[in-house]
Amino acid sequence: MKKLYLLVLCVLSAMFVNAQETMWNFKIGLGASSWMGDGYGPAKALFNQRIGVGVDIPLTGWVSFQTGLNWTSKGAKYSLMGDMKQTVNQNYFEMPILAAFHIGTPKNFDVVIAGGGYIGCGIVGKTEHKTDDVTSSWATFNDACLNNVKIWDGLRRFDAGIQAGVNLDFRHYLVGVEGEFGLARMCKDGPRNLAIFATVGYKF
């Protein structure tokens, strides 16, 4: 019984220590996104943004688990036949699932290299179609029809892929670069998302 009490006490102590060391953060980012693969012609990049909260949970002295919830904007612009152009904006809730490696550095400064995956759900978006001086728009994740003729197949809401980044962590602040490489196609035989963001954040 004493050994059981001691084991429980050790587990509770470890949980308390980890809770004390767990670090939350709030981050904002600006960057560029585009599409890769077939489906919609040569895609050009759009400037987009990211905002979110994250948590860093220590596993060992130099390895931690990172996750959180981000509001991430993605998309691309491209040309169709003639003078027709389209700009597609996609907004997702994303959850990263990352392993982070902390490089030993002087006190109150750390270099963190993180890698893993992410999953996302498309929430809202807007697609603009421009022909000459005529502009029309519709919801990115919904089908669009004109005169009962489908002109757009809504993009799939599910997204997932690989995420990696490097952060410079100071005592209360962080700056870094994060990139995403989508593995899920946005439609059948269609392109995948690609994005990169420069981020700044506050740790608490």
Tab-separated table of C-alpha atoms in Angstrom, residues 35-44 76-81 86 88 151-153 155 185-192:
chain	number	residue	atom	x	y	z
A	35	TRP	CA	-1.942	25.404	-55.155
A	36	MET	CA	0.191	22.612	-56.532
A	37	GLY	CA	-0.869	19.931	-58.950
A	38	ASP	CA	-3.350	19.690	-61.775
A	39	GLY	CA	-6.879	20.933	-62.057
A	40	TYR	CA	-7.035	24.707	-62.381
A	41	GLY	CA	-4.165	25.816	-64.586
A	42	PRO	CA	-0.964	27.585	-63.428
A	43	ALA	CA	-1.786	28.942	-59.964
A	44	LYS	CA	-0.264	32.118	-58.555
A	76	ALA	CA	-4.710	30.892	-55.160
A	77	LYS	CA	-5.420	32.915	-58.266
A	78	TYR	CA	-5.196	31.712	-61.838
A	79	SER	CA	-6.228	32.464	-65.400
A	80	LEU	CA	-8.713	30.508	-67.491
A	81	MET	CA	-9.497	30.780	-71.181
A	86	GLN	CA	-10.430	33.493	-60.759
A	88	VAL	CA	-10.113	31.529	-54.625
A	151	ILE	CA	-20.228	26.368	-63.032
A	152	TRP	CA	-18.257	25.395	-59.902
A	153	ASP	CA	-17.810	22.248	-57.831
A	155	LEU	CA	-13.964	22.362	-52.759
A	185	ARG	CA	-6.700	16.956	-52.795
A	186	MET	CA	-9.248	19.764	-52.739
A	187	CYS	CA	-11.375	17.974	-55.328
A	188	LYS	CA	-11.193	14.797	-57.376
A	189	ASP	CA	-7.890	14.769	-59.285
A	190	GLY	CA	-7.451	18.389	-58.230
A	191	PRO	CA	-4.630	20.407	-56.661
A	192	ARG	CA	-3.356	20.524	-53.088
